[in-house]
PDB file of N, CA and C in Angstrom:
ATOM      1  N   MET Q   1     103.070 104.793  91.679  1.00 89.00           N
ATOM      2  CA  MET Q   1     103.592 105.382  92.892  1.00 89.00           C
ATOM      3  C   MET Q   1     102.636 106.302  93.588  1.00 89.00           C
ATOM      4  N   ASP Q   2     101.590 106.899  92.809  1.00 92.00           N
ATOM      5  CA  ASP Q   2     100.711 107.699  93.478  1.00 92.00           C
ATOM      6  C   ASP Q   2      99.858 106.926  94.320  1.00 92.00           C
ATOM      7  N   ARG Q   3      99.581 105.741  94.037  1.00 96.00           N
ATOM      8  CA  ARG Q   3      98.946 104.805  94.974  1.00 96.00           C
ATOM      9  C   ARG Q   3      99.578 104.527  96.278  1.00 96.00           C
ATOM     10  N   MET Q   4     100.880 104.507  96.247  1.00 96.00           N
ATOM     11  CA  MET Q   4     101.725 104.418  97.482  1.00 96.00           C
ATOM     12  C   MET Q   4     101.613 105.514  98.314  1.00 96.00           C
ATOM     13  N   PHE Q   5     101.353 106.818  97.810  1.00 96.00           N
ATOM     14  CA  PHE Q   5     101.186 108.038  98.565  1.00 96.00           C
ATOM     15  C   PHE Q   5      99.758 107.886  99.225  1.00 96.00           C
ATOM     16  N   ARG Q   6      98.762 107.424  98.489  1.00 97.00           N
ATOM     17  CA  ARG Q   6      97.514 107.225  99.137  1.00 97.00           C
ATOM     18  C   ARG Q   6      97.552 106.236 100.287  1.00 97.00           C
ATOM     19  N   VAL Q   7      98.397 105.086 100.134  1.00 97.00           N
ATOM     20  CA  VAL Q   7      98.534 104.140 101.210  1.00 97.00           C
ATOM     21  C   VAL Q   7      99.183 104.858 102.399  1.00 97.00           C
ATOM     22  N   LEU Q   8     100.153 105.818 102.186  1.00 96.00           N
ATOM     23  CA  LEU Q   8     100.846 106.470 103.332  1.00 96.00           C
ATOM     24  C   LEU Q   8      99.798 107.357 103.971  1.00 96.00           C
ATOM     25  N   GLY Q   9      98.927 107.953 103.188  1.00 97.00           N
ATOM     26  CA  GLY Q   9      97.856 108.785 103.669  1.00 97.00           C
ATOM     27  C   GLY Q   9      96.936 108.017 104.552  1.00 97.00           C
ATOM     28  N   PHE Q  10      96.600 106.722 104.066  1.00 98.00           N
ATOM     29  CA  PHE Q  10      95.671 105.945 104.840  1.00 98.00           C
ATOM     30  C   PHE Q  10      96.231 105.630 106.181  1.00 98.00           C
ATOM     31  N   TRP Q  11      97.552 105.179 106.194  1.00 97.00           N
ATOM     32  CA  TRP Q  11      98.141 104.804 107.453  1.00 97.00           C
ATOM     33  C   TRP Q  11      98.376 105.969 108.411  1.00 97.00           C
ATOM     34  N   THR Q  12      98.787 107.065 107.895  1.00 96.00           N
ATOM     35  CA  THR Q  12      98.927 108.299 108.691  1.00 96.00           C
ATOM     36  C   THR Q  12      97.547 108.763 109.284  1.00 96.00           C
ATOM     37  N   GLY Q  13      96.510 108.543 108.453  1.00 97.00           N
ATOM     38  CA  GLY Q  13      95.093 108.771 109.006  1.00 97.00           C
ATOM     39  C   GLY Q  13      94.779 107.856 110.169  1.00 97.00           C
ATOM     40  N   ILE Q  14      95.123 106.565 110.019  1.00 98.00           N
ATOM     41  CA  ILE Q  14      94.940 105.654 110.956  1.00 98.00           C
ATOM     42  C   ILE Q  14      95.606 105.967 112.354  1.00 98.00           C
ATOM     43  N   PHE Q  15      96.800 106.312 112.173  1.00 96.00           N
ATOM     44  CA  PHE Q  15      97.695 106.788 113.327  1.00 96.00           C
ATOM     45  C   PHE Q  15      97.107 108.034 114.002  1.00 96.00           C
ATOM     46  N   ALA Q  16      96.659 108.869 113.165  1.00 96.00           N
ATOM     47  CA  ALA Q  16      95.958 110.161 113.663  1.00 96.00           C
ATOM     48  C   ALA Q  16      94.794 109.924 114.460  1.00 96.00           C
ATOM     49  N   VAL Q  17      93.988 108.982 113.993  1.00 98.00           N
ATOM     50  CA  VAL Q  17      92.779 108.663 114.760  1.00 98.00           C
ATOM     51  C   VAL Q  17      93.228 107.955 116.050  1.00 98.00           C
ATOM     52  N   LEU Q  18      94.110 107.058 116.001  1.00 97.00           N
ATOM     53  CA  LEU Q  18      94.590 106.400 117.376  1.00 97.00           C
ATOM     54  C   LEU Q  18      95.174 107.462 118.301  1.00 97.00           C
ATOM     55  N   PHE Q  19      95.974 108.312 117.718  1.00 94.00           N
ATOM     56  CA  PHE Q  19      96.493 109.415 118.685  1.00 94.00           C
ATOM     57  C   PHE Q  19      95.355 110.277 119.277  1.00 94.00           C
ATOM     58  N   MET Q  20      94.350 110.474 118.427  1.00 97.00           N
ATOM     59  CA  MET Q  20      93.153 111.308 118.922  1.00 97.00           C
ATOM     60  C   MET Q  20      92.453 110.608 120.089  1.00 97.00           C
ATOM     61  N   ILE Q  21      92.333 109.175 119.787  1.00 97.00           N
ATOM     62  CA  ILE Q  21      91.670 108.403 120.884  1.00 97.00           C
ATOM     63  C   ILE Q  21      92.544 108.309 122.092  1.00 97.00           C
ATOM     64  N   GLY Q  22      93.884 108.339 121.986  1.00 94.00           N
ATOM     65  CA  GLY Q  22      94.745 108.344 123.062  1.00 94.00           C
ATOM     66  C   GLY Q  22      94.994 109.603 123.747  1.00 94.00           C
ATOM     67  N   HIS Q  23      94.274 110.687 123.385  1.00 94.00           N
ATOM     68  CA  HIS Q  23      94.336 112.060 123.926  1.00 94.00           C
ATOM     69  C   HIS Q  23      95.718 112.695 123.759  1.00 94.00           C
ATOM     70  N   MET Q  24      96.282 112.381 122.600  1.00 92.00           N
ATOM     71  CA  MET Q  24      97.600 113.054 122.241  1.00 92.00           C
ATOM     72  C   MET Q  24      97.174 114.040 121.021  1.00 92.00           C
ATOM     73  N   GLU Q  25      96.518 115.090 121.332  1.00 94.00           N
ATOM     74  CA  GLU Q  25      95.989 115.952 120.300  1.00 94.00           C
ATOM     75  C   GLU Q  25      96.959 116.550 119.353  1.00 94.00           C
ATOM     76  N   SER Q  26      98.158 116.986 119.992  1.00 91.00           N
ATOM     77  CA  SER Q  26      99.232 117.617 119.120  1.00 91.00           C
ATOM     78  C   SER Q  26      99.804 116.563 118.152  1.00 91.00           C
ATOM     79  N   MET Q  27      99.944 115.412 118.548  1.00 91.00           N
ATOM     80  CA  MET Q  27     100.499 114.467 117.574  1.00 91.00           C
ATOM     81  C   MET Q  27      99.437 114.067 116.587  1.00 91.00           C
ATOM     82  N   ALA Q  28      98.264 114.000 116.928  1.00 94.00           N
ATOM     83  CA  ALA Q  28      97.089 113.750 116.055  1.00 94.00           C
ATOM     84  C   ALA Q  28      96.940 114.889 115.115  1.00 94.00           C
ATOM     85  N   ILE Q  29      97.100 116.042 115.350  1.00 96.00           N
ATOM     86  CA  ILE Q  29      97.034 117.171 114.412  1.00 96.00           C
ATOM     87  C   ILE Q  29      98.233 117.034 113.386  1.00 96.00           C
ATOM     88  N   LEU Q  30      99.464 116.666 113.886  1.00 94.00           N
ATOM     89  CA  LEU Q  30     100.526 116.501 113.031  1.00 94.00           C
ATOM     90  C   LEU Q  30     100.309 115.540 111.983  1.00 94.00           C
ATOM     91  N   PHE Q  31      99.768 114.311 112.385  1.00 94.00           N
ATOM     92  CA  PHE Q  31      99.394 113.176 111.533  1.00 94.00           C
ATOM     93  C   PHE Q  31      98.267 113.445 110.637  1.00 94.00           C
ATOM     94  N   PHE Q  32      97.341 114.266 111.049  1.00 98.00           N
ATOM     95  CA  PHE Q  32      96.213 114.673 110.151  1.00 98.00           C
ATOM     96  C   PHE Q  32      96.832 115.434 109.081  1.00 98.00           C
ATOM     97  N   GLY Q  33      97.776 116.410 109.346  1.00 96.00           N
ATOM     98  CA  GLY Q  33      98.421 117.200 108.387  1.00 96.00           C
ATOM     99  C   GLY Q  33      99.157 116.388 107.330  1.00 96.00           C
ATOM    100  N   GLN Q  34      99.891 115.405 107.836  1.00 96.00           N
ATOM    101  CA  GLN Q  34     100.608 114.481 107.012  1.00 96.00           C
ATOM    102  C   GLN Q  34      99.722 113.755 106.077  1.00 96.00           C
ATOM    103  N   THR Q  35      98.599 113.379 106.579  1.00 97.00           N
ATOM    104  CA  THR Q  35      97.597 112.532 105.873  1.00 97.00           C
ATOM    105  C   THR Q  35      97.187 113.439 104.649  1.00 97.00           C
ATOM    106  N   ALA Q  36      96.838 114.714 104.955  1.00 98.00           N
ATOM    107  CA  ALA Q  36      96.291 115.669 103.915  1.00 98.00           C
ATOM    108  C   ALA Q  36      97.417 115.949 102.925  1.00 98.00           C
ATOM    109  N   VAL Q  37      98.623 115.960 103.325  1.00 97.00           N
ATOM    110  CA  VAL Q  37      99.736 116.245 102.353  1.00 97.00           C
ATOM    111  C   VAL Q  37      99.904 114.991 101.437  1.00 97.00           C
ATOM    112  N   PHE Q  38      99.904 113.855 101.983  1.00 97.00           N
ATOM    113  CA  PHE Q  38     100.116 112.687 101.235  1.00 97.00           C
ATOM    114  C   PHE Q  38      99.034 112.414 100.172  1.00 97.00           C
ATOM    115  N   VAL Q  39      97.745 112.610 100.721  1.00 97.00           N
ATOM    116  CA  VAL Q  39      96.665 112.284  99.773  1.00 97.00           C
ATOM    117  C   VAL Q  39      96.626 113.418  98.634  1.00 97.00           C
ATOM    118  N   ALA Q  40      97.014 114.648  98.975  1.00 97.00           N
ATOM    119  CA  ALA Q  40      96.986 115.749  97.878  1.00 97.00           C
ATOM    120  C   ALA Q  40      98.086 115.432  96.938  1.00 97.00           C
ATOM    121  N   LEU Q  41      99.269 114.902  97.371  1.00 96.00           N
ATOM    122  CA  LEU Q  41     100.348 114.613  96.442  1.00 96.00           C
ATOM    123  C   LEU Q  41      99.889 113.431  95.617  1.00 96.00           C
ATOM    124  N   SER Q  42      99.169 112.549  96.157  1.00 96.00           N
ATOM    125  CA  SER Q  42      98.933 111.371  95.408  1.00 96.00           C
ATOM    126  C   SER Q  42      97.997 111.637  94.086  1.00 96.00           C
ATOM    127  N   TYR Q  43      97.277 112.821  94.160  1.00 96.00           N
ATOM    128  CA  TYR Q  43      96.422 113.155  93.114  1.00 96.00           C
ATOM    129  C   TYR Q  43      97.144 114.092  92.127  1.00 96.00           C
ATOM    130  N   LEU Q  44      98.391 114.438  92.235  1.00 96.00           N
ATOM    131  CA  LEU Q  44      99.049 115.342  91.298  1.00 96.00           C
ATOM    132  C   LEU Q  44      99.519 114.497  89.979  1.00 96.00           C
ATOM    133  N   ASN Q  45      99.502 113.174  90.039  1.00 93.00           N
ATOM    134  CA  ASN Q  45     100.022 112.311  89.024  1.00 93.00           C
ATOM    135  C   ASN Q  45     101.417 112.815  88.429  1.00 93.00           C
ATOM    136  N   LEU Q  46     102.440 112.833  89.375  1.00 95.00           N
ATOM    137  CA  LEU Q  46     103.749 113.226  89.083  1.00 95.00           C
ATOM    138  C   LEU Q  46     104.470 111.972  88.619  1.00 95.00           C
ATOM    139  N   SER Q  47     105.596 112.206  88.085  1.00 96.00           N
ATOM    140  CA  SER Q  47     106.394 110.976  87.707  1.00 96.00           C
ATOM    141  C   SER Q  47     106.930 110.225  88.843  1.00 96.00           C
ATOM    142  N   GLU Q  48     107.313 108.944  88.719  1.00 95.00           N
ATOM    143  CA  GLU Q  48     107.794 108.194  89.841  1.00 95.00           C
ATOM    144  C   GLU Q  48     109.090 108.678  90.422  1.00 95.00           C
ATOM    145  N   ARG Q  49     109.898 109.385  89.639  1.00 96.00           N
ATOM    146  CA  ARG Q  49     111.131 109.933  90.146  1.00 96.00           C
ATOM    147  C   ARG Q  49     110.912 111.079  91.041  1.00 96.00           C
ATOM    148  N   VAL Q  50     109.967 111.881  90.726  1.00 96.00           N
ATOM    149  CA  VAL Q  50     109.478 113.036  91.473  1.00 96.00           C
ATOM    150  C   VAL Q  50     108.972 112.525  92.863  1.00 96.00           C
ATOM    151  N   TYR Q  51     108.143 111.499  92.876  1.00 96.00           N
ATOM    152  CA  TYR Q  51     107.605 110.890  94.076  1.00 96.00           C
ATOM    153  C   TYR Q  51     108.663 110.387  94.951  1.00 96.00           C
ATOM    154  N   MET Q  52     109.672 109.688  94.349  1.00 96.00           N
ATOM    155  CA  MET Q  52     110.779 109.275  95.057  1.00 96.00           C
ATOM    156  C   MET Q  52     111.610 110.370  95.748  1.00 96.00           C
ATOM    157  N   TYR Q  53     111.812 111.423  95.081  1.00 97.00           N
ATOM    158  CA  TYR Q  53     112.542 112.663  95.534  1.00 97.00           C
ATOM    159  C   TYR Q  53     111.693 113.333  96.783  1.00 97.00           C
ATOM    160  N   ILE Q  54     110.406 113.353  96.617  1.00 96.00           N
ATOM    161  CA  ILE Q  54     109.548 113.884  97.621  1.00 96.00           C
ATOM    162  C   ILE Q  54     109.659 112.992  98.851  1.00 96.00           C
ATOM    163  N   PHE Q  55     109.514 111.683  98.637  1.00 96.00           N
ATOM    164  CA  PHE Q  55     109.561 110.731  99.832  1.00 96.00           C
ATOM    165  C   PHE Q  55     111.031 110.813 100.547  1.00 96.00           C
ATOM    166  N   ALA Q  56     112.023 110.915  99.629  1.00 97.00           N
ATOM    167  CA  ALA Q  56     113.395 111.105 100.344  1.00 97.00           C
ATOM    168  C   ALA Q  56     113.501 112.367 101.068  1.00 97.00           C
ATOM    169  N   ALA Q  57     112.911 113.386 100.587  1.00 97.00           N
ATOM    170  CA  ALA Q  57     113.028 114.849 101.407  1.00 97.00           C
ATOM    171  C   ALA Q  57     112.187 114.554 102.608  1.00 97.00           C
ATOM    172  N   TYR Q  58     111.041 113.931 102.605  1.00 96.00           N
ATOM    173  CA  TYR Q  58     110.217 113.751 103.782  1.00 96.00           C
ATOM    174  C   TYR Q  58     110.999 112.949 104.794  1.00 96.00           C
ATOM    175  N   LEU Q  59     111.664 111.780 104.331  1.00 96.00           N
ATOM    176  CA  LEU Q  59     112.329 111.042 105.394  1.00 96.00           C
ATOM    177  C   LEU Q  59     113.544 111.704 105.928  1.00 96.00           C
ATOM    178  N   THR Q  60     114.195 112.564 105.094  1.00 98.00           N
ATOM    179  CA  THR Q  60     115.375 113.346 105.651  1.00 98.00           C
ATOM    180  C   THR Q  60     114.893 114.267 106.733  1.00 98.00           C
ATOM    181  N   LEU Q  61     113.903 114.980 106.440  1.00 96.00           N
ATOM    182  CA  LEU Q  61     113.271 115.981 107.459  1.00 96.00           C
ATOM    183  C   LEU Q  61     112.806 115.221 108.737  1.00 96.00           C
ATOM    184  N   PHE Q  62     112.230 114.136 108.542  1.00 94.00           N
ATOM    185  CA  PHE Q  62     111.797 113.428 109.796  1.00 94.00           C
ATOM    186  C   PHE Q  62     112.946 113.006 110.531  1.00 94.00           C
ATOM    187  N   PHE Q  63     114.044 112.400 109.949  1.00 97.00           N
ATOM    188  CA  PHE Q  63     115.164 111.927 110.761  1.00 97.00           C
ATOM    189  C   PHE Q  63     115.879 113.116 111.409  1.00 97.00           C
ATOM    190  N   VAL Q  64     116.037 114.129 110.686  1.00 97.00           N
ATOM    191  CA  VAL Q  64     116.717 115.378 111.272  1.00 97.00           C
ATOM    192  C   VAL Q  64     115.905 115.842 112.519  1.00 97.00           C
ATOM    193  N   GLY Q  65     114.584 115.929 112.176  1.00 93.00           N
ATOM    194  CA  GLY Q  65     113.733 116.474 113.324  1.00 93.00           C
ATOM    195  C   GLY Q  65     113.622 115.455 114.491  1.00 93.00           C
ATOM    196  N   PHE Q  66     113.550 114.193 114.351  1.00 93.00           N
ATOM    197  CA  PHE Q  66     113.469 113.267 115.415  1.00 93.00           C
ATOM    198  C   PHE Q  66     114.882 113.198 116.158  1.00 93.00           C
ATOM    199  N   THR Q  67     115.985 113.265 115.409  1.00 95.00           N
ATOM    200  CA  THR Q  67     117.231 113.256 116.100  1.00 95.00           C
ATOM    201  C   THR Q  67     117.451 114.531 116.927  1.00 95.00           C
ATOM    202  N   TYR Q  68     117.016 115.666 116.400  1.00 95.00           N
ATOM    203  CA  TYR Q  68     117.062 116.943 117.156  1.00 95.00           C
ATOM    204  C   TYR Q  68     116.219 116.815 118.470  1.00 95.00           C
ATOM    205  N   TYR Q  69     114.967 116.294 118.230  1.00 90.00           N
ATOM    206  CA  TYR Q  69     114.069 116.190 119.480  1.00 90.00           C
ATOM    207  C   TYR Q  69     114.643 115.292 120.466  1.00 90.00           C
ATOM    208  N   SER Q  70     115.030 114.048 120.013  1.00 90.00           N
ATOM    209  CA  SER Q  70     115.508 113.084 121.015  1.00 90.00           C
ATOM    210  C   SER Q  70     116.888 113.464 121.622  1.00 90.00           C
ATOM    211  N   THR Q  71     117.614 114.394 120.846  1.00 92.00           N
ATOM    212  CA  THR Q  71     118.904 114.725 121.493  1.00 92.00           C
ATOM    213  C   THR Q  71     118.873 115.776 122.457  1.00 92.00           C
ATOM    214  N   PHE Q  72     118.111 116.896 122.090  1.00 92.00           N
ATOM    215  CA  PHE Q  72     118.057 118.166 122.717  1.00 92.00           C
ATOM    216  C   PHE Q  72     116.771 118.487 123.511  1.00 92.00           C
ATOM    217  N   LEU Q  73     115.695 117.956 123.211  1.00 89.00           N
ATOM    218  CA  LEU Q  73     114.390 118.372 123.798  1.00 89.00           C
ATOM    219  C   LEU Q  73     113.776 117.355 124.677  1.00 89.00           C
ATOM    220  N   MET Q  74     113.979 115.981 124.450  1.00 86.00           N
ATOM    221  CA  MET Q  74     113.371 114.990 125.156  1.00 86.00           C
ATOM    222  C   MET Q  74     113.970 114.802 126.537  1.00 86.00           C
ATOM    223  N   VAL Q  75     113.297 114.807 127.646  1.00 84.00           N
ATOM    224  CA  VAL Q  75     113.749 114.555 128.873  1.00 84.00           C
ATOM    225  C   VAL Q  75     113.697 113.097 129.190  1.00 84.00           C
ATOM    226  N   PRO Q  76     114.967 112.550 129.474  1.00 83.00           N
ATOM    227  CA  PRO Q  76     115.045 111.125 129.753  1.00 83.00           C
ATOM    228  C   PRO Q  76     114.215 110.723 131.054  1.00 83.00           C
ATOM    229  N   GLY Q  77     113.451 109.595 130.963  1.00 79.00           N
ATOM    230  CA  GLY Q  77     112.792 109.191 132.127  1.00 79.00           C
ATOM    231  C   GLY Q  77     111.606 109.997 132.653  1.00 79.00           C
ATOM    232  N   ALA Q  78     111.066 110.911 131.743  1.00 68.00           N
ATOM    233  CA  ALA Q  78     109.989 111.690 132.214  1.00 68.00           C
ATOM    234  C   ALA Q  78     108.714 111.034 131.784  1.00 68.00           C
ATOM    235  N   GLY Q  79     108.331 109.979 132.490  1.00 65.00           N
ATOM    236  CA  GLY Q  79     107.028 109.281 132.243  1.00 65.00           C
ATOM    237  C   GLY Q  79     106.002 109.755 133.137  1.00 65.00           C
ATOM    238  N   HIS Q  80     104.766 109.262 132.887  1.00 63.00           N
ATOM    239  CA  HIS Q  80     103.672 109.602 133.814  1.00 63.00           C
ATOM    240  C   HIS Q  80     103.712 108.931 135.104  1.00 63.00           C
TER     241      HIS Q  80
END
């Protein structure tokens, strides 16, 4: 399971670089932070159950945050 957190770190790192190339610096910083957390967690050698709990907590926070943002903060039709 620790290798899957390294895979998550790899993909969030790829997305962070792509956001940086796309001039979305705040999103890139957020994803660089997620990359650091995932890679750091992968080297702790925790049990598989703890890794699943951590991932479930991560998904819960993401879904709550995304729902809050898309419901209350995002302006519909505000494109470039």
